[in-house]
Amino acid sequence: MAGGEGEGASLEFTPTWVVAAVCTVIVAISLAVERFIHYTGKYLKKKKQKPLFEAVQKVKEELMLLGFISLMMTVFQGRIVKICVNPGVMDDFLPCALSARPSSGGEGSNGTHGTPEVSGGHRRLLAEEAAAGYCAAKDKVPMLSLEALHHLHIFIFVLAIVHVTFSVLTIVFGGAKIRQWKHWEDSISKDNYDLDNALKHKVTRVQDHDFIKKRFLGVGKNSAILGWLHAFFKQFYASVTKSDYAALRLGFITTHCRGNPKFNFHKYMIRALEDDFKIVVGISWYLWVFVIVFLLLNVNGWHTYFWIAFVPFFLLLAVGTKLEHVISELAYEVAEKHIAIEGELVVRPSDEHFWFSRPQIVLVLIHFILFQNAFEIAFFFWIWVQYGFDSCIMGHVRYIIPRLIIGVFIQVLCSYSTLPLYALVTQMGTNFKKSIFDDHVQAGLIGWAQKVKGKKGLRGATEGGSTEGSSAGVQMAAAFGRRASTPPPAPQNEVQPANDS
């Protein structure tokens, strides 16, 4: 391997200027990306965008995990390619038919494809030949070729990048849609009415309210079926109207912020969505399990890559329908109990309207939908670039086109309908989120609660420690470890939820 063949030369026989030049390029690109992420985080922190800053930190964690996976695959590739198995084991669960396997190429062609074998380089080819020779001496074959390991390496990298990119695009476009509701918030706030006066206004028939007119379809089994059908189609057009926004906003304020009628619900909703973004942008363990299951089931003739594209498609439709139906249920609840009301129509937020009384399930499903859709797109482009459009793994065109159409449809619908629906409707749970407080208020309350808890041990020796204060401190600490149902008490001056108007 020495001497004349530059492509197969080891580091011992590689010119130092080549080594230095390659290292310079790799280090420069890595540092540029690291600095870009660092300064993006500093900018967000300067702008007091704490949730988005934490999302950037989450991206850094994912990249670190990706780097560790890459390191593990590189370090152990020599041992992996020397894992030998019986030849018959390699004839089952193949992505391509045996007839498509290249017949030429000697011992090193086992488990590789024509095009990537040419482009793979001399070094990998020689390493594969060495591994094949090692296993051939035992009348066995390598379990995984170096070429296949290299391609798998690239796929994991592409998947992570595409997932983060698609998540960011979804949040950006979805956030843009939500910010269009700002003029509704301003319009409602301009009335400058007092909440108590609003609730003691003139008596009106429930059926005369726009919210009820558009959402209530009657009572009975037939109306329930019509309600689900209406919710299904509503997600595709005008998924949220001004009357919906006004009714849900007032329901939230009367339940959680009765003492602050000018509460900026729109800004709170944006902050809550930014908090959730750091969850969506990550790749949880169960998503990696999904990747492994797919790679296992991607068998020739099963067309798994085609059928699995319908999983996020149907899940997205189910989530959108459920969120629309929650709004309808809130309207039903008022219309069935009242004929006429005094003042503004007020809905009652409750976890009972959500699956298993857990609004958080919706976020988990959206997380899975975005990841699975990114996985589909990443898998398609990886196969296209690595093996070519005519590869046996790519499949027939009649399977490819629907997958791409479904992928684009999911991305658009999730960005412009499902995500805005999620941001609004999940505020209709029994509890509110800690985003209801500004960052500095959260920090102040948590600090106060910790001080109260710290004084708990001295309470027996002094009379200054109040039982009520300690109890409030414990409740305050718990409020920021989970969602709270009511604004926690504060010492002396009452702390109201953030008024961002």
Coordinates of C-alpha atoms in Angstrom, one line a residue:
M1 CA 0.0 0.0 0.0
A2 CA 3.0 2.2 0.0
G3 CA 4.7 3.9 -2.9
G4 CA 3.0 4.6 -6.1
E5 CA -0.7 4.5 -5.3
G6 CA -1.5 7.9 -3.8
E7 CA -5.2 7.0 -3.4
G8 CA -4.3 4.1 -1.1
A9 CA -1.4 5.7 0.7
S10 CA -1.5 5.8 4.5
L11 CA -0.8 8.9 6.5
E12 CA 2.9 7.9 6.7
F13 CA 3.3 8.5 2.9
T14 CA 0.9 11.5 2.6
P15 CA 2.5 14.9 2.0
T16 CA 2.3 17.1 5.1
W17 CA 0.9 20.0 3.2
V18 CA -2.1 17.8 2.2
V19 CA -2.7 16.8 5.8
A20 CA -2.4 20.4 7.0
A21 CA -4.7 21.7 4.2
V22 CA -7.4 19.1 4.8
C23 CA -7.3 19.7 8.6
T24 CA -7.5 23.5 8.0
V25 CA -10.6 23.2 5.9
I26 CA -12.4 20.8 8.2
V27 CA -11.5 22.8 11.4
A28 CA -12.5 26.1 9.7
I29 CA -15.9 24.8 8.7
S30 CA -16.5 23.3 12.1
L31 CA -15.5 26.5 13.9
A32 CA -17.6 28.7 11.5
V33 CA -20.7 26.6 12.3
E34 CA -19.9 26.6 16.1
R35 CA -19.4 30.4 16.1
F36 CA -22.6 30.9 14.1
I37 CA -24.6 28.9 16.6
H38 CA -22.9 30.7 19.5
Y39 CA -23.6 34.2 18.2
T40 CA -27.1 33.3 17.3
G41 CA -27.6 32.3 20.9
K42 CA -26.0 35.5 22.2
Y43 CA -28.3 37.5 19.9
L44 CA -31.4 35.7 21.2
K45 CA -30.3 36.1 24.8
K46 CA -29.7 39.8 24.2
K47 CA -33.2 40.1 22.7
K48 CA -34.5 38.3 25.8
Q49 CA -35.8 35.4 23.7
K50 CA -35.0 32.8 26.3
P51 CA -37.2 30.0 24.8
L52 CA -35.5 30.4 21.4
F53 CA -32.1 30.5 23.0
E54 CA -32.9 27.2 24.8
A55 CA -34.0 25.8 21.4
V56 CA -30.6 26.7 20.0
Q57 CA -28.9 25.0 22.9
K58 CA -31.0 21.9 22.1
V59 CA -29.7 22.0 18.6
K60 CA -26.2 22.1 19.9
E61 CA -27.0 19.1 22.1
E62 CA -28.3 17.2 19.0
L63 CA -25.2 18.1 17.0
M64 CA -23.0 16.8 19.9
L65 CA -24.9 13.6 20.0
L66 CA -24.6 13.3 16.2
G67 CA -20.9 13.9 16.5
F68 CA -20.6 11.2 19.2
I69 CA -22.5 8.7 16.9
S70 CA -20.1 9.6 14.1
L71 CA -17.1 9.1 16.3
M72 CA -18.3 5.7 17.5
M73 CA -18.9 4.5 13.9
T74 CA -15.5 5.7 12.8
V75 CA -13.6 4.3 15.7
F76 CA -15.3 0.9 15.6
Q77 CA -15.6 0.5 11.8
G78 CA -12.6 -1.8 11.7
R79 CA -14.2 -4.2 14.1
I80 CA -17.7 -3.9 12.7
V81 CA -16.5 -5.0 9.2
K82 CA -14.8 -8.0 10.7
I83 CA -18.0 -9.3 12.2
C84 CA -18.5 -12.5 10.2
V85 CA -21.8 -14.4 9.6
N86 CA -22.9 -17.3 7.5
P87 CA -23.6 -16.4 3.8
G88 CA -27.2 -17.6 4.0
V89 CA -28.0 -15.0 6.7
M90 CA -27.3 -12.2 4.2
D91 CA -29.9 -13.4 1.7
D92 CA -32.9 -12.4 3.8
F93 CA -34.5 -9.0 4.6
L94 CA -32.7 -7.3 1.7
P95 CA -33.8 -3.8 0.5
C96 CA -33.2 -5.0 -3.1
A97 CA -33.7 -8.3 -4.8
L98 CA -30.8 -10.7 -5.1
S99 CA -30.9 -10.4 -8.8
A100 CA -30.0 -6.7 -8.5
R101 CA -26.7 -7.5 -6.7
P102 CA -23.6 -6.8 -8.8
S103 CA -22.0 -10.0 -10.0
S104 CA -18.6 -8.6 -10.6
G105 CA -16.1 -6.9 -8.4
G106 CA -14.4 -9.8 -6.6
E107 CA -14.6 -10.4 -2.9
G108 CA -15.0 -6.7 -2.1
S109 CA -18.3 -6.4 -4.0
N110 CA -20.2 -8.2 -1.3
G111 CA -23.0 -5.9 0.0
T112 CA -22.0 -2.9 -2.2
H113 CA -23.5 -1.3 -5.2
G114 CA -22.0 -0.4 -8.6
T115 CA -22.0 3.3 -8.5
P116 CA -20.9 3.9 -4.9
E117 CA -18.2 1.2 -5.3
V118 CA -16.5 3.3 -8.0
S119 CA -16.8 6.5 -6.0
G120 CA -16.0 5.1 -2.7
G121 CA -12.3 5.3 -3.1
H122 CA -9.4 2.9 -3.1
R123 CA -8.9 2.9 0.6
R124 CA -12.4 1.6 1.5
L125 CA -12.2 -0.9 -1.3
L126 CA -8.9 -2.3 0.1
A127 CA -10.3 -2.4 3.6
E128 CA -13.4 -4.3 2.4
E129 CA -11.2 -6.8 0.6
A130 CA -9.2 -7.3 3.7
A131 CA -12.4 -7.8 5.8
A132 CA -13.8 -10.1 3.1
G133 CA -10.6 -12.1 3.1
Y134 CA -10.6 -12.3 6.9
C135 CA -14.2 -13.7 6.9
A136 CA -13.5 -15.9 3.8
A137 CA -10.8 -17.8 5.8
K138 CA -13.7 -18.8 8.1
D139 CA -16.1 -19.7 5.2
K140 CA -18.2 -16.6 6.2
V141 CA -18.9 -13.1 4.9
P142 CA -18.8 -9.7 6.6
M143 CA -22.0 -8.7 8.3
L144 CA -21.7 -5.1 7.1
S145 CA -19.3 -3.7 4.5
L146 CA -17.3 -0.6 5.1
E147 CA -19.1 1.0 2.1
A148 CA -22.5 0.3 3.7
L149 CA -21.3 1.6 7.0
H150 CA -20.1 4.8 5.3
H151 CA -23.5 5.3 3.7
L152 CA -25.3 4.7 7.0
H153 CA -23.1 7.3 8.5
I154 CA -24.1 9.9 5.9
F155 CA -27.8 9.0 6.3
I156 CA -27.8 9.7 10.1
F157 CA -26.1 13.1 9.4
V158 CA -28.6 14.0 6.7
L159 CA -31.6 12.9 8.9
A160 CA -30.5 15.1 11.8
I161 CA -29.9 18.2 9.5
V162 CA -33.2 17.8 7.6
H163 CA -35.2 17.3 10.9
V164 CA -33.8 20.5 12.5
T165 CA -34.3 22.4 9.2
F166 CA -37.9 21.3 8.8
S167 CA -38.7 22.0 12.5
V168 CA -37.4 25.5 12.2
L169 CA -39.3 26.2 8.9
T170 CA -42.5 24.9 10.6
I171 CA -42.1 27.1 13.6
V172 CA -41.2 30.1 11.4
F173 CA -44.2 29.8 9.1
G174 CA -46.5 28.8 11.8
G175 CA -45.4 31.7 14.0
A176 CA -45.9 34.0 11.0
K177 CA -49.5 32.8 10.8
I178 CA -50.0 33.3 14.5
R179 CA -48.6 36.8 14.4
Q180 CA -51.3 37.7 11.9
W181 CA -53.7 37.4 14.8
K182 CA -52.0 40.3 16.5
H183 CA -54.5 42.7 15.0
W184 CA -57.4 40.7 16.6
E185 CA -55.7 41.2 20.0
D186 CA -55.2 44.9 19.4
S187 CA -58.8 45.3 18.2
I188 CA -60.1 43.6 21.3
S189 CA -57.8 45.5 23.6
K190 CA -58.8 48.9 22.1
D191 CA -62.2 48.5 23.6
N192 CA -60.5 49.0 26.9
Y193 CA -63.5 47.6 28.8
D194 CA -63.4 46.3 32.4
L195 CA -63.9 42.6 32.7
D196 CA -66.7 42.9 35.3
N197 CA -68.6 45.3 33.1
A198 CA -68.2 43.0 30.1
L199 CA -69.7 40.1 32.1
K200 CA -72.6 42.3 33.2
H201 CA -73.7 43.6 29.8
K202 CA -77.0 43.3 28.1
V203 CA -78.8 39.9 27.9
T204 CA -78.5 38.3 24.5
R205 CA -79.5 35.0 23.0
V206 CA -76.7 32.4 22.8
Q207 CA -77.6 31.6 19.2
D208 CA -76.9 35.2 18.2
H209 CA -73.2 35.0 19.0
D210 CA -70.9 34.5 16.0
F211 CA -68.9 31.9 17.8
I212 CA -72.0 29.8 18.4
K213 CA -73.4 30.3 14.9
K214 CA -70.2 29.0 13.3
R215 CA -69.5 26.2 15.7
F216 CA -72.7 24.9 17.2
L217 CA -74.6 22.4 14.9
G218 CA -77.4 21.3 17.2
V219 CA -77.9 18.5 19.7
G220 CA -78.0 14.7 19.3
K221 CA -76.1 11.9 17.6
N222 CA -76.5 13.3 14.1
S223 CA -75.1 16.6 15.2
A224 CA -72.1 14.8 16.8
I225 CA -71.3 13.1 13.5
L226 CA -71.7 16.4 11.7
G227 CA -69.5 18.1 14.3
W228 CA -66.6 15.7 13.6
L229 CA -67.1 16.1 9.8
H230 CA -67.2 19.9 10.2
A231 CA -64.1 19.8 12.4
F232 CA -62.3 17.7 9.8
F233 CA -62.9 20.0 6.9
K234 CA -62.5 23.2 9.0
Q235 CA -58.8 22.6 9.4
F236 CA -58.3 23.2 5.7
Y237 CA -59.9 26.6 5.5
A238 CA -60.2 29.5 8.0
S239 CA -59.2 27.1 10.8
V240 CA -59.4 29.9 13.3
T241 CA -61.7 33.0 13.0
K242 CA -61.8 36.2 15.0
S243 CA -64.9 35.0 16.9
D244 CA -63.0 31.8 17.8
Y245 CA -60.0 33.8 19.0
A246 CA -62.1 36.2 21.0
A247 CA -64.2 33.5 22.7
L248 CA -61.1 31.4 23.7
R249 CA -59.2 34.4 24.8
L250 CA -62.0 35.6 27.1
G251 CA -62.4 32.0 28.5
F252 CA -58.7 31.9 29.3
I253 CA -58.7 35.3 31.0
T254 CA -61.8 34.8 33.1
T255 CA -60.4 31.4 34.3
H256 CA -56.8 32.3 35.0
C257 CA -56.4 36.1 34.9
R258 CA -59.6 37.5 36.2
G259 CA -57.7 40.2 38.0
N260 CA -55.9 41.3 34.8
P261 CA -58.6 41.9 32.1
K262 CA -56.0 43.7 29.8
F263 CA -53.8 40.6 29.8
N264 CA -52.0 40.2 26.4
F265 CA -53.2 36.7 25.5
H266 CA -51.5 36.8 22.1
K267 CA -48.0 37.5 23.5
Y268 CA -48.5 34.7 26.1
M269 CA -49.4 32.3 23.3
I270 CA -46.3 33.2 21.3
R271 CA -44.1 32.7 24.4
A272 CA -45.8 29.3 25.1
L273 CA -45.2 28.2 21.5
E274 CA -41.5 29.2 21.8
D275 CA -41.2 27.1 25.0
D276 CA -42.6 24.1 23.1
F277 CA -40.2 24.7 20.2
K278 CA -37.2 23.4 22.1
I279 CA -39.0 20.1 22.5
V280 CA -40.0 19.8 18.8
V281 CA -36.5 20.6 17.5
G282 CA -34.9 17.7 19.5
I283 CA -34.8 14.0 18.5
S284 CA -36.1 11.9 21.4
W285 CA -35.2 8.3 22.0
Y286 CA -38.5 7.0 20.7
L287 CA -37.9 8.7 17.4
W288 CA -34.6 6.9 17.1
V289 CA -36.5 3.7 17.8
F290 CA -38.8 4.5 14.9
V291 CA -35.7 5.0 12.6
I292 CA -34.4 1.6 13.6
V293 CA -37.8 -0.1 13.1
F294 CA -38.1 1.4 9.6
L295 CA -34.6 0.3 8.6
L296 CA -35.5 -3.2 9.7
L297 CA -38.7 -3.3 7.7
N298 CA -37.4 -1.7 4.6
V299 CA -37.5 -5.0 2.8
N300 CA -37.7 -5.5 -1.0
G301 CA -41.3 -5.9 -2.1
W302 CA -42.9 -4.6 1.1
H303 CA -42.8 -1.0 -0.1
T304 CA -42.4 0.1 3.6
Y305 CA -41.1 3.5 2.5
F306 CA -44.4 4.1 0.7
W307 CA -46.9 2.9 3.3
I308 CA -45.1 4.6 6.2
A309 CA -45.6 8.0 4.5
F310 CA -49.3 7.7 5.4
V311 CA -48.6 7.5 9.1
P312 CA -47.8 11.2 9.6
F313 CA -50.4 12.1 7.1
F314 CA -53.3 10.4 9.0
L315 CA -51.9 11.5 12.3
L316 CA -51.8 15.1 11.2
L317 CA -55.4 15.0 10.0
A318 CA -56.5 13.4 13.3
V319 CA -54.7 16.1 15.3
G320 CA -56.1 18.9 13.3
T321 CA -59.6 17.4 13.5
K322 CA -59.3 17.0 17.3
L323 CA -58.2 20.5 17.8
E324 CA -61.0 21.9 15.7
H325 CA -63.4 19.7 17.6
V326 CA -62.2 21.0 20.9
I327 CA -63.3 24.5 19.8
S328 CA -66.7 23.0 18.8
E329 CA -67.1 21.3 22.1
L330 CA -66.5 24.5 24.0
A331 CA -69.3 26.0 21.9
Y332 CA -71.6 23.0 22.5
E333 CA -71.0 23.3 26.2
V334 CA -72.3 26.9 26.3
A335 CA -75.1 26.4 23.8
E336 CA -76.5 23.3 25.5
K337 CA -76.6 24.9 29.0
H338 CA -77.9 28.4 28.1
I339 CA -80.5 29.9 26.0
A340 CA -79.5 33.5 26.8
I341 CA -76.5 35.0 28.6
E342 CA -75.7 38.3 30.2
G343 CA -72.6 40.0 28.8
E344 CA -69.9 38.3 26.7
L345 CA -70.0 34.6 25.9
V346 CA -67.5 32.8 28.2
V347 CA -66.2 29.3 27.5
R348 CA -64.8 27.0 30.2
P349 CA -61.4 25.6 29.6
S350 CA -60.9 22.0 30.7
D351 CA -58.5 19.1 30.1
E352 CA -61.5 16.8 29.6
H353 CA -61.8 18.0 26.0
F354 CA -58.4 16.5 25.1
W355 CA -57.3 12.9 24.5
F356 CA -56.9 11.1 27.9
S357 CA -57.4 14.6 29.5
R358 CA -53.8 15.4 28.6
P359 CA -53.2 18.4 26.2
Q360 CA -49.5 17.5 26.1
I361 CA -50.2 14.5 23.9
V362 CA -50.9 16.8 21.0
L363 CA -47.3 18.2 21.2
V364 CA -45.9 14.7 21.3
L365 CA -47.9 13.8 18.1
I366 CA -46.8 17.0 16.3
H367 CA -43.2 16.2 17.3
F368 CA -43.5 12.7 15.8
I369 CA -45.3 14.0 12.7
L370 CA -42.5 16.5 11.9
F371 CA -39.8 14.0 12.5
Q372 CA -41.4 11.3 10.5
N373 CA -42.0 13.7 7.6
A374 CA -38.4 14.9 7.8
F375 CA -37.3 11.3 7.8
E376 CA -39.2 10.5 4.6
I377 CA -37.7 13.5 2.8
A378 CA -34.2 12.9 4.1
F379 CA -34.4 9.2 3.1
F380 CA -35.6 10.1 -0.4
F381 CA -32.8 12.6 -1.1
W382 CA -30.1 10.4 0.5
I383 CA -31.1 7.5 -1.8
W384 CA -31.2 9.8 -4.8
V385 CA -27.7 11.3 -4.2
Q386 CA -26.1 8.1 -2.9
Y387 CA -27.5 5.5 -5.3
G388 CA -29.3 7.4 -8.0
F389 CA -32.9 7.9 -9.0
D390 CA -33.1 4.4 -10.7
S391 CA -31.8 2.6 -7.6
C392 CA -33.8 -0.5 -6.6
I393 CA -34.1 1.0 -3.1
M394 CA -35.8 4.1 -4.5
G395 CA -38.6 2.0 -5.9
H396 CA -41.0 2.7 -8.8
V397 CA -42.1 6.2 -9.8
R398 CA -45.7 5.4 -8.9
Y399 CA -44.5 5.1 -5.2
I400 CA -42.1 8.1 -5.3
I401 CA -44.5 10.8 -6.5
P402 CA -47.2 10.3 -3.8
R403 CA -44.6 10.3 -1.1
L404 CA -43.2 13.7 -2.2
I405 CA -46.7 15.1 -2.5
I406 CA -47.7 13.8 0.9
G407 CA -44.5 15.3 2.4
V408 CA -45.1 18.7 1.0
F409 CA -48.8 18.6 2.0
I410 CA -47.8 17.7 5.6
Q411 CA -45.3 20.5 5.8
V412 CA -47.7 23.1 4.5
L413 CA -50.8 22.0 6.5
C414 CA -48.8 21.7 9.8
S415 CA -47.2 25.1 9.3
Y416 CA -50.3 27.1 8.4
S417 CA -53.1 25.2 10.2
T418 CA -52.2 22.6 12.7
L419 CA -49.5 24.5 14.6
P420 CA -51.5 27.7 14.9
L421 CA -54.4 25.6 16.1
Y422 CA -52.2 23.9 18.6
A423 CA -50.9 27.2 19.9
L424 CA -54.4 28.5 20.6
V425 CA -56.5 25.4 21.5
T426 CA -54.0 23.9 24.0
Q427 CA -54.4 27.0 26.1
M428 CA -58.0 25.7 26.8
G429 CA -56.7 23.1 29.2
T430 CA -57.4 23.2 32.9
N431 CA -54.0 24.6 33.7
F432 CA -51.9 27.4 32.3
K433 CA -48.2 27.4 31.5
K434 CA -45.4 29.2 33.3
S435 CA -45.0 31.3 30.1
I436 CA -47.9 33.4 31.5
F437 CA -45.2 35.2 33.5
D438 CA -42.3 37.3 32.0
D439 CA -38.8 35.8 32.4
H440 CA -37.8 38.3 35.1
V441 CA -41.1 37.7 37.0
Q442 CA -40.4 33.9 36.8
A443 CA -36.9 34.4 38.1
G444 CA -38.1 36.7 41.0
L445 CA -40.9 34.3 42.0
I446 CA -38.6 31.2 41.9
G447 CA -35.9 33.1 43.9
W448 CA -38.5 34.2 46.5
A449 CA -39.9 30.6 46.8
Q450 CA -36.5 29.1 47.3
K451 CA -35.7 31.7 50.1
V452 CA -38.9 30.8 51.8
K453 CA -38.1 27.1 51.6
G454 CA -34.6 27.8 53.0
K455 CA -36.1 29.5 56.0
K456 CA -38.4 26.6 56.7
G457 CA -35.8 24.9 59.0
L458 CA -35.4 28.1 61.1
R459 CA -39.1 28.5 61.6
G460 CA -39.2 26.5 64.8
A461 CA -36.5 28.7 66.4
T462 CA -38.0 32.0 65.4
E463 CA -41.5 33.4 65.3
G464 CA -40.9 35.3 62.1
G465 CA -41.4 32.3 59.8
S466 CA -45.0 32.2 58.6
T467 CA -46.7 28.9 58.0
E468 CA -48.6 30.5 55.1
G469 CA -45.5 31.9 53.6
S470 CA -43.7 28.6 53.7
S471 CA -46.7 26.8 52.2
A472 CA -46.9 29.4 49.5
G473 CA -43.1 29.0 48.8
V474 CA -43.5 25.2 48.4
Q475 CA -46.5 25.7 46.0
M476 CA -44.5 28.4 44.1
A477 CA -41.6 26.0 43.6
A478 CA -43.9 23.3 42.3
A479 CA -45.6 25.8 40.0
F480 CA -42.5 26.1 37.9
G481 CA -41.6 22.5 37.9
R482 CA -45.0 21.8 36.2
R483 CA -48.0 23.6 34.9
A484 CA -50.0 25.5 37.5
S485 CA -53.7 25.9 37.6
T486 CA -53.9 29.3 39.2
P487 CA -51.4 32.2 39.5
P488 CA -49.5 31.5 42.8
P489 CA -49.5 34.0 45.6
A490 CA -46.8 36.5 46.1
P491 CA -45.5 38.3 49.2
Q492 CA -46.7 41.8 50.0
N493 CA -47.4 43.3 46.6
E494 CA -49.6 41.1 44.4
V495 CA -47.9 39.8 41.3
Q496 CA -50.2 39.7 38.3
P497 CA -49.6 37.7 35.2
A498 CA -47.5 39.6 32.7
N499 CA -49.4 42.5 31.1
D500 CA -47.6 42.9 27.7
S501 CA -50.1 45.3 26.2

